[in-house]
mmCIF file of C-alpha atoms and ligand atoms in Angstrom:
data_model
loop_
_atom_site.group_PDB
_atom_site.id
_atom_site.type_symbol
_atom_site.label_atom_id
_atom_site.label_comp_id
_atom_site.label_asym_id
_atom_site.label_seq_id
_atom_site.Cartn_x
_atom_site.Cartn_y
_atom_site.Cartn_z
ATOM 1 C CA UNK A 11 0.067 7.015 39.220
ATOM 2 C CA UNK A 12 -2.778 6.967 36.664
ATOM 3 C CA UNK A 13 -2.915 3.960 35.041
ATOM 4 C CA UNK A 14 -3.397 4.365 31.137
ATOM 5 C CA UNK A 15 -5.288 1.194 30.243
ATOM 6 C CA UNK A 16 -6.323 1.854 26.947
ATOM 7 C CA UNK A 17 -8.298 0.303 23.905
ATOM 8 C CA UNK A 18 -7.814 1.571 20.571
ATOM 9 C CA UNK A 19 -11.332 1.113 18.375
ATOM 10 C CA UNK A 20 -12.004 2.490 14.857
ATOM 11 C CA UNK A 21 -12.552 1.102 11.347
ATOM 12 C CA UNK A 22 -9.415 -0.005 9.229
ATOM 13 C CA UNK A 23 -7.563 3.138 7.593
ATOM 14 C CA UNK A 24 -8.776 5.725 10.225
ATOM 15 C CA UNK A 25 -5.230 5.782 11.077
ATOM 16 C CA UNK A 26 -5.508 3.945 14.363
ATOM 17 C CA UNK A 27 -1.981 2.190 13.386
ATOM 18 C CA UNK A 28 -0.182 5.415 13.284
ATOM 19 C CA UNK A 29 -1.904 6.707 16.288
ATOM 20 C CA UNK A 30 -0.676 3.601 18.292
ATOM 21 C CA UNK A 31 2.991 4.356 17.557
ATOM 22 C CA UNK A 32 2.576 7.710 18.755
ATOM 23 C CA UNK A 33 0.683 6.917 22.109
ATOM 24 C CA UNK A 34 3.490 4.390 22.621
ATOM 25 C CA UNK A 35 5.961 7.046 22.404
ATOM 26 C CA UNK A 36 4.135 9.705 24.089
ATOM 27 C CA UNK A 37 3.360 7.506 27.359
ATOM 28 C CA UNK A 38 5.951 4.552 26.819
ATOM 29 C CA UNK A 39 2.986 1.865 26.944
ATOM 30 C CA UNK A 40 3.274 -1.798 25.887
ATOM 31 C CA UNK A 41 1.408 -1.952 22.614
ATOM 32 C CA UNK A 42 -0.719 -5.245 22.411
ATOM 33 C CA UNK A 43 -2.310 -5.913 18.928
ATOM 34 C CA UNK A 44 -3.615 -9.623 18.815
ATOM 35 C CA UNK A 45 -1.375 -10.278 16.157
ATOM 36 C CA UNK A 46 2.091 -9.359 17.903
ATOM 37 C CA UNK A 47 1.067 -10.945 21.637
ATOM 38 C CA UNK A 48 -0.016 -14.103 20.137
ATOM 39 C CA UNK A 49 3.190 -14.359 18.214
ATOM 40 C CA UNK A 50 5.276 -13.290 20.876
ATOM 41 C CA UNK A 51 3.518 -16.382 23.288
ATOM 42 C CA UNK A 52 4.338 -18.576 20.378
ATOM 43 C CA UNK A 53 8.113 -17.485 20.485
ATOM 44 C CA UNK A 54 8.580 -17.869 23.997
ATOM 45 C CA UNK A 55 7.130 -21.364 23.831
ATOM 46 C CA UNK A 56 4.935 -20.711 26.888
ATOM 47 C CA UNK A 57 2.024 -22.858 27.506
ATOM 48 C CA UNK A 58 -0.621 -20.387 26.211
ATOM 49 C CA UNK A 59 1.762 -19.939 23.242
ATOM 50 C CA UNK A 60 2.128 -23.428 22.697
ATOM 51 C CA UNK A 61 -1.932 -24.128 22.924
ATOM 52 C CA UNK A 62 -2.384 -20.888 20.504
ATOM 53 C CA UNK A 63 0.459 -22.517 17.879
ATOM 54 C CA UNK A 64 -2.264 -25.256 17.740
ATOM 55 C CA UNK A 65 -4.873 -23.463 16.433
ATOM 56 C CA UNK A 66 -2.746 -21.156 14.250
ATOM 57 C CA UNK A 67 -1.279 -24.211 12.686
ATOM 58 C CA UNK A 68 -4.695 -25.672 11.715
ATOM 59 C CA UNK A 69 -5.700 -22.386 10.429
ATOM 60 C CA UNK A 70 -8.085 -22.063 12.913
ATOM 61 C CA UNK A 71 -9.187 -18.728 14.604
ATOM 62 C CA UNK A 72 -7.644 -18.657 18.203
ATOM 63 C CA UNK A 73 -10.358 -18.830 20.884
ATOM 64 C CA UNK A 74 -11.330 -15.807 22.784
ATOM 65 C CA UNK A 75 -10.225 -17.342 26.225
ATOM 66 C CA UNK A 76 -7.180 -17.907 25.254
ATOM 67 C CA UNK A 77 -6.384 -14.438 23.617
ATOM 68 C CA UNK A 78 -7.817 -13.193 26.937
ATOM 69 C CA UNK A 79 -5.505 -15.658 29.201
ATOM 70 C CA UNK A 80 -2.531 -14.192 26.771
ATOM 71 C CA UNK A 81 -3.180 -11.138 27.764
ATOM 72 C CA UNK A 82 -3.636 -11.664 31.416
ATOM 73 C CA UNK A 83 -0.130 -13.447 30.631
ATOM 74 C CA UNK A 84 1.247 -9.958 30.012
ATOM 75 C CA UNK A 85 -0.747 -7.714 32.848
ATOM 76 C CA UNK A 86 1.450 -10.237 35.241
ATOM 77 C CA UNK A 87 4.572 -10.122 33.370
ATOM 78 C CA UNK A 88 4.988 -6.055 34.981
ATOM 79 C CA UNK A 89 5.405 -4.902 31.743
ATOM 80 C CA UNK A 90 1.848 -3.234 31.962
ATOM 81 C CA UNK A 91 1.768 -1.820 35.433
ATOM 82 C CA UNK A 92 1.179 1.871 33.919
ATOM 83 C CA UNK A 93 -0.997 1.050 31.285
ATOM 84 C CA UNK A 94 -0.857 -0.693 27.875
ATOM 85 C CA UNK A 95 -2.791 -0.037 24.669
ATOM 86 C CA UNK A 96 -4.491 -2.510 23.305
ATOM 87 C CA UNK A 97 -5.377 -2.587 19.453
ATOM 88 C CA UNK A 98 -7.558 -5.568 17.382
ATOM 89 C CA UNK A 99 -8.934 -6.708 20.824
ATOM 90 C CA UNK A 100 -11.659 -6.412 22.078
ATOM 91 C CA UNK A 101 -13.679 -6.707 18.744
ATOM 92 C CA UNK A 102 -16.457 -7.947 20.148
ATOM 93 C CA UNK A 103 -18.796 -7.559 23.442
ATOM 94 C CA UNK A 104 -17.954 -11.009 24.394
ATOM 95 C CA UNK A 105 -13.889 -10.326 24.105
ATOM 96 C CA UNK A 106 -14.765 -6.760 26.021
ATOM 97 C CA UNK A 107 -16.691 -9.121 29.049
ATOM 98 C CA UNK A 108 -13.595 -11.418 28.962
ATOM 99 C CA UNK A 109 -10.987 -8.684 29.270
ATOM 100 C CA UNK A 110 -13.091 -7.083 31.787
ATOM 101 C CA UNK A 111 -13.526 -10.194 33.670
ATOM 102 C CA UNK A 112 -9.590 -10.666 33.436
ATOM 103 C CA UNK A 113 -8.863 -6.855 34.468
ATOM 104 C CA UNK A 114 -11.334 -7.153 37.325
ATOM 105 C CA UNK A 115 -9.589 -9.662 38.989
ATOM 106 C CA UNK A 116 -6.407 -7.586 39.189
ATOM 107 C CA UNK A 117 -8.551 -5.004 40.397
ATOM 108 C CA UNK A 118 -8.014 -3.053 36.958
ATOM 109 C CA UNK A 119 -10.245 -1.594 34.384
ATOM 110 C CA UNK A 120 -10.213 -0.136 31.158
ATOM 111 C CA UNK A 121 -9.580 3.385 31.724
ATOM 112 C CA UNK A 122 -10.895 4.576 28.459
ATOM 113 C CA UNK A 123 -11.750 3.275 24.974
ATOM 114 C CA UNK A 124 -10.353 5.667 22.207
ATOM 115 C CA UNK A 125 -12.511 5.942 18.664
ATOM 116 C CA UNK A 126 -10.707 6.686 15.832
ATOM 117 C CA UNK A 127 -13.431 7.377 13.542
ATOM 118 C CA UNK A 128 -13.613 7.668 9.669
ATOM 119 C CA UNK A 129 -16.809 7.682 7.237
ATOM 120 C CA UNK A 130 -16.651 4.744 5.229
ATOM 121 C CA UNK A 131 -16.442 6.429 1.764
ATOM 122 C CA UNK A 132 -13.010 8.226 3.550
ATOM 123 C CA UNK A 133 -11.937 4.674 4.374
ATOM 124 C CA UNK A 134 -12.417 3.222 0.827
ATOM 125 C CA UNK A 135 -10.733 6.096 -0.650
ATOM 126 C CA UNK A 136 -7.701 6.275 1.616
ATOM 127 C CA UNK A 137 -6.994 2.092 1.415
ATOM 128 C CA UNK A 138 -8.055 1.763 -2.421
ATOM 129 C CA UNK A 139 -5.411 4.294 -3.292
ATOM 130 C CA UNK A 140 -2.901 2.853 -1.407
ATOM 131 C CA UNK A 141 0.412 1.293 -3.289
ATOM 132 C CA UNK A 142 3.376 -0.810 -2.337
ATOM 133 C CA UNK A 143 6.971 -1.224 -3.628
ATOM 134 C CA UNK A 144 6.958 -5.424 -4.235
ATOM 135 C CA UNK A 145 10.834 -4.880 -3.416
ATOM 136 C CA UNK A 146 10.756 -2.985 0.054
ATOM 137 C CA UNK A 147 7.075 -2.016 0.897
ATOM 138 C CA UNK A 148 7.673 1.038 0.680
ATOM 139 C CA UNK A 149 4.097 2.928 0.926
ATOM 140 C CA UNK A 150 2.907 5.371 -1.364
ATOM 141 C CA UNK A 151 -0.747 6.825 -2.193
ATOM 142 C CA UNK A 152 -1.949 7.625 -5.808
ATOM 143 C CA UNK A 153 -3.841 10.655 -3.954
ATOM 144 C CA UNK A 154 -1.806 11.806 -1.010
ATOM 145 C CA UNK A 155 1.493 10.700 -1.829
ATOM 146 C CA UNK A 156 2.258 9.824 -5.330
ATOM 147 C CA UNK A 157 5.708 8.471 -6.510
ATOM 148 C CA UNK A 158 7.388 10.814 -9.036
ATOM 149 C CA UNK A 159 6.374 8.396 -11.768
ATOM 150 C CA UNK A 160 3.274 6.576 -11.737
ATOM 151 C CA UNK A 161 3.576 2.712 -10.388
ATOM 152 C CA UNK A 162 7.465 3.039 -9.613
ATOM 153 C CA UNK A 163 9.108 3.393 -6.449
ATOM 154 C CA UNK A 164 11.187 6.372 -5.756
ATOM 155 C CA UNK A 165 13.439 4.898 -3.520
ATOM 156 C CA UNK A 166 14.440 1.403 -5.232
ATOM 157 C CA UNK A 167 12.834 1.663 -8.856
ATOM 158 C CA UNK A 168 10.461 -1.570 -7.966
ATOM 159 C CA UNK A 169 7.112 -1.832 -9.487
ATOM 160 C CA UNK A 170 4.227 -0.586 -7.162
ATOM 161 C CA UNK A 171 1.230 -2.394 -6.751
ATOM 162 C CA UNK A 172 -2.287 -2.521 -4.941
ATOM 163 C CA UNK A 173 -2.276 -4.872 -2.088
ATOM 164 C CA UNK A 174 -5.132 -7.516 -2.061
ATOM 165 C CA UNK A 175 -6.395 -6.388 1.591
ATOM 166 C CA UNK A 176 -7.057 -2.631 -0.534
ATOM 167 C CA UNK A 177 -8.852 -3.549 -3.081
ATOM 168 C CA UNK A 178 -12.390 -1.667 -2.951
ATOM 169 C CA UNK A 179 -14.283 -4.726 -2.786
ATOM 170 C CA UNK A 180 -12.048 -6.109 0.126
ATOM 171 C CA UNK A 181 -12.544 -3.135 2.065
ATOM 172 C CA UNK A 182 -16.102 -2.896 1.396
ATOM 173 C CA UNK A 183 -16.455 -6.400 3.209
ATOM 174 C CA UNK A 184 -13.738 -5.499 6.027
ATOM 175 C CA UNK A 185 -15.761 -2.233 6.413
ATOM 176 C CA UNK A 186 -19.010 -4.373 6.473
ATOM 177 C CA UNK A 187 -17.473 -7.029 9.322
ATOM 178 C CA UNK A 188 -16.443 -3.555 11.375
ATOM 179 C CA UNK A 189 -19.862 -2.267 11.414
ATOM 180 C CA UNK A 190 -21.388 -5.586 12.421
ATOM 181 C CA UNK A 191 -19.204 -6.573 15.231
ATOM 182 C CA UNK A 192 -17.727 -3.215 16.433
ATOM 183 C CA UNK A 193 -20.446 -1.052 16.445
ATOM 184 C CA UNK A 194 -22.170 -2.746 19.096
ATOM 185 C CA UNK A 195 -18.898 -2.555 20.885
ATOM 186 C CA UNK A 196 -18.738 1.175 20.550
ATOM 187 C CA UNK A 197 -22.429 1.567 22.041
ATOM 188 C CA UNK A 198 -21.042 -0.757 25.203
ATOM 189 C CA UNK A 199 -18.124 1.228 25.700
ATOM 190 C CA UNK A 200 -20.165 4.258 25.531
ATOM 191 C CA UNK A 201 -22.642 2.989 28.303
ATOM 192 C CA UNK A 202 -19.786 2.586 30.627
ATOM 193 C CA UNK A 203 -18.873 6.153 30.145
ATOM 194 C CA UNK A 204 -15.545 5.284 28.548
ATOM 195 C CA UNK A 205 -15.767 6.148 24.975
ATOM 196 C CA UNK A 206 -13.687 8.689 23.777
ATOM 197 C CA UNK A 207 -14.265 9.695 19.852
ATOM 198 C CA UNK A 208 -11.664 11.205 17.735
ATOM 199 C CA UNK A 209 -12.393 12.198 14.273
ATOM 200 C CA UNK A 210 -10.074 10.543 12.035
ATOM 201 C CA UNK A 211 -10.636 12.742 9.234
ATOM 202 C CA UNK A 212 -8.223 15.548 10.537
ATOM 203 C CA UNK A 213 -4.257 15.501 10.499
ATOM 204 C CA UNK A 214 -2.478 13.017 12.704
ATOM 205 C CA UNK A 215 -0.964 15.506 14.498
ATOM 206 C CA UNK A 216 -4.359 16.979 15.539
ATOM 207 C CA UNK A 217 -5.691 13.545 16.262
ATOM 208 C CA UNK A 218 -2.621 12.940 18.440
ATOM 209 C CA UNK A 219 -2.906 16.074 20.399
ATOM 210 C CA UNK A 220 -6.506 15.823 20.851
ATOM 211 C CA UNK A 221 -6.104 12.341 22.282
ATOM 212 C CA UNK A 222 -3.141 13.623 24.448
ATOM 213 C CA UNK A 223 -5.285 16.695 25.879
ATOM 214 C CA UNK A 224 -8.369 13.659 26.351
ATOM 215 C CA UNK A 225 -5.920 11.427 28.381
ATOM 216 C CA UNK A 226 -4.497 14.377 30.455
ATOM 217 C CA UNK A 227 -8.134 15.254 31.605
ATOM 218 C CA UNK A 228 -9.220 11.743 32.279
ATOM 219 C CA UNK A 229 -5.754 11.749 34.669
ATOM 220 C CA UNK A 230 -7.170 14.697 36.029
ATOM 221 C CA UNK A 231 -10.190 13.539 36.725
ATOM 222 C CA UNK A 232 -8.959 10.661 38.561
ATOM 223 C CA UNK A 233 -6.887 12.670 40.871
ATOM 224 C CA UNK A 234 -9.472 14.392 42.232
HETATM 225 ZN ZN1 LIG B 311 10.415 0.677 -2.399
#
């Protein structure tokens, strides 16, 4: 069987989270985001988890090689034998090289880097319009999915507010970081013939079916 070793790339607000959920459902892949694999490692009290916790408790970034080792531990667990979906790592070329090394030691490789694209102005429009209810975190959008009464949650009547992450100036900063760090990575995967681009301004259904079609083609190429 063809492995689906997938890396998800794209700016915040392009719909990566939605597509990740669907890919996990469609193919039964384990989903590894930097946050969730580190959290699991800490909860499981593995040696790597304890090391990671020291950095997190000190408010420091967990070093790339430690994250790579945590991913490697998951690769060896048997859960990811048919593939995996990585989101949020790698984010830089250095991280991609470490991942390539860890996979190579296991005679594996990334099969595709899926880039979900959206122009900056669309990202700002999507994220800065989001509102979340203070009670249960129900999510609305002032333009695309407004509540019946402005500023009030339809489901529990609590107040809606904008998360700090979604404030326009914060979104601009997140985009600047994305462009600086991740665009070289996009080129890097492109040079290796692994990059597949998807138009994140299409509906989630369209993006999902495009991704599925692309993965089906890759699987066929692999068998030939
Ligand atoms: Zn609510």
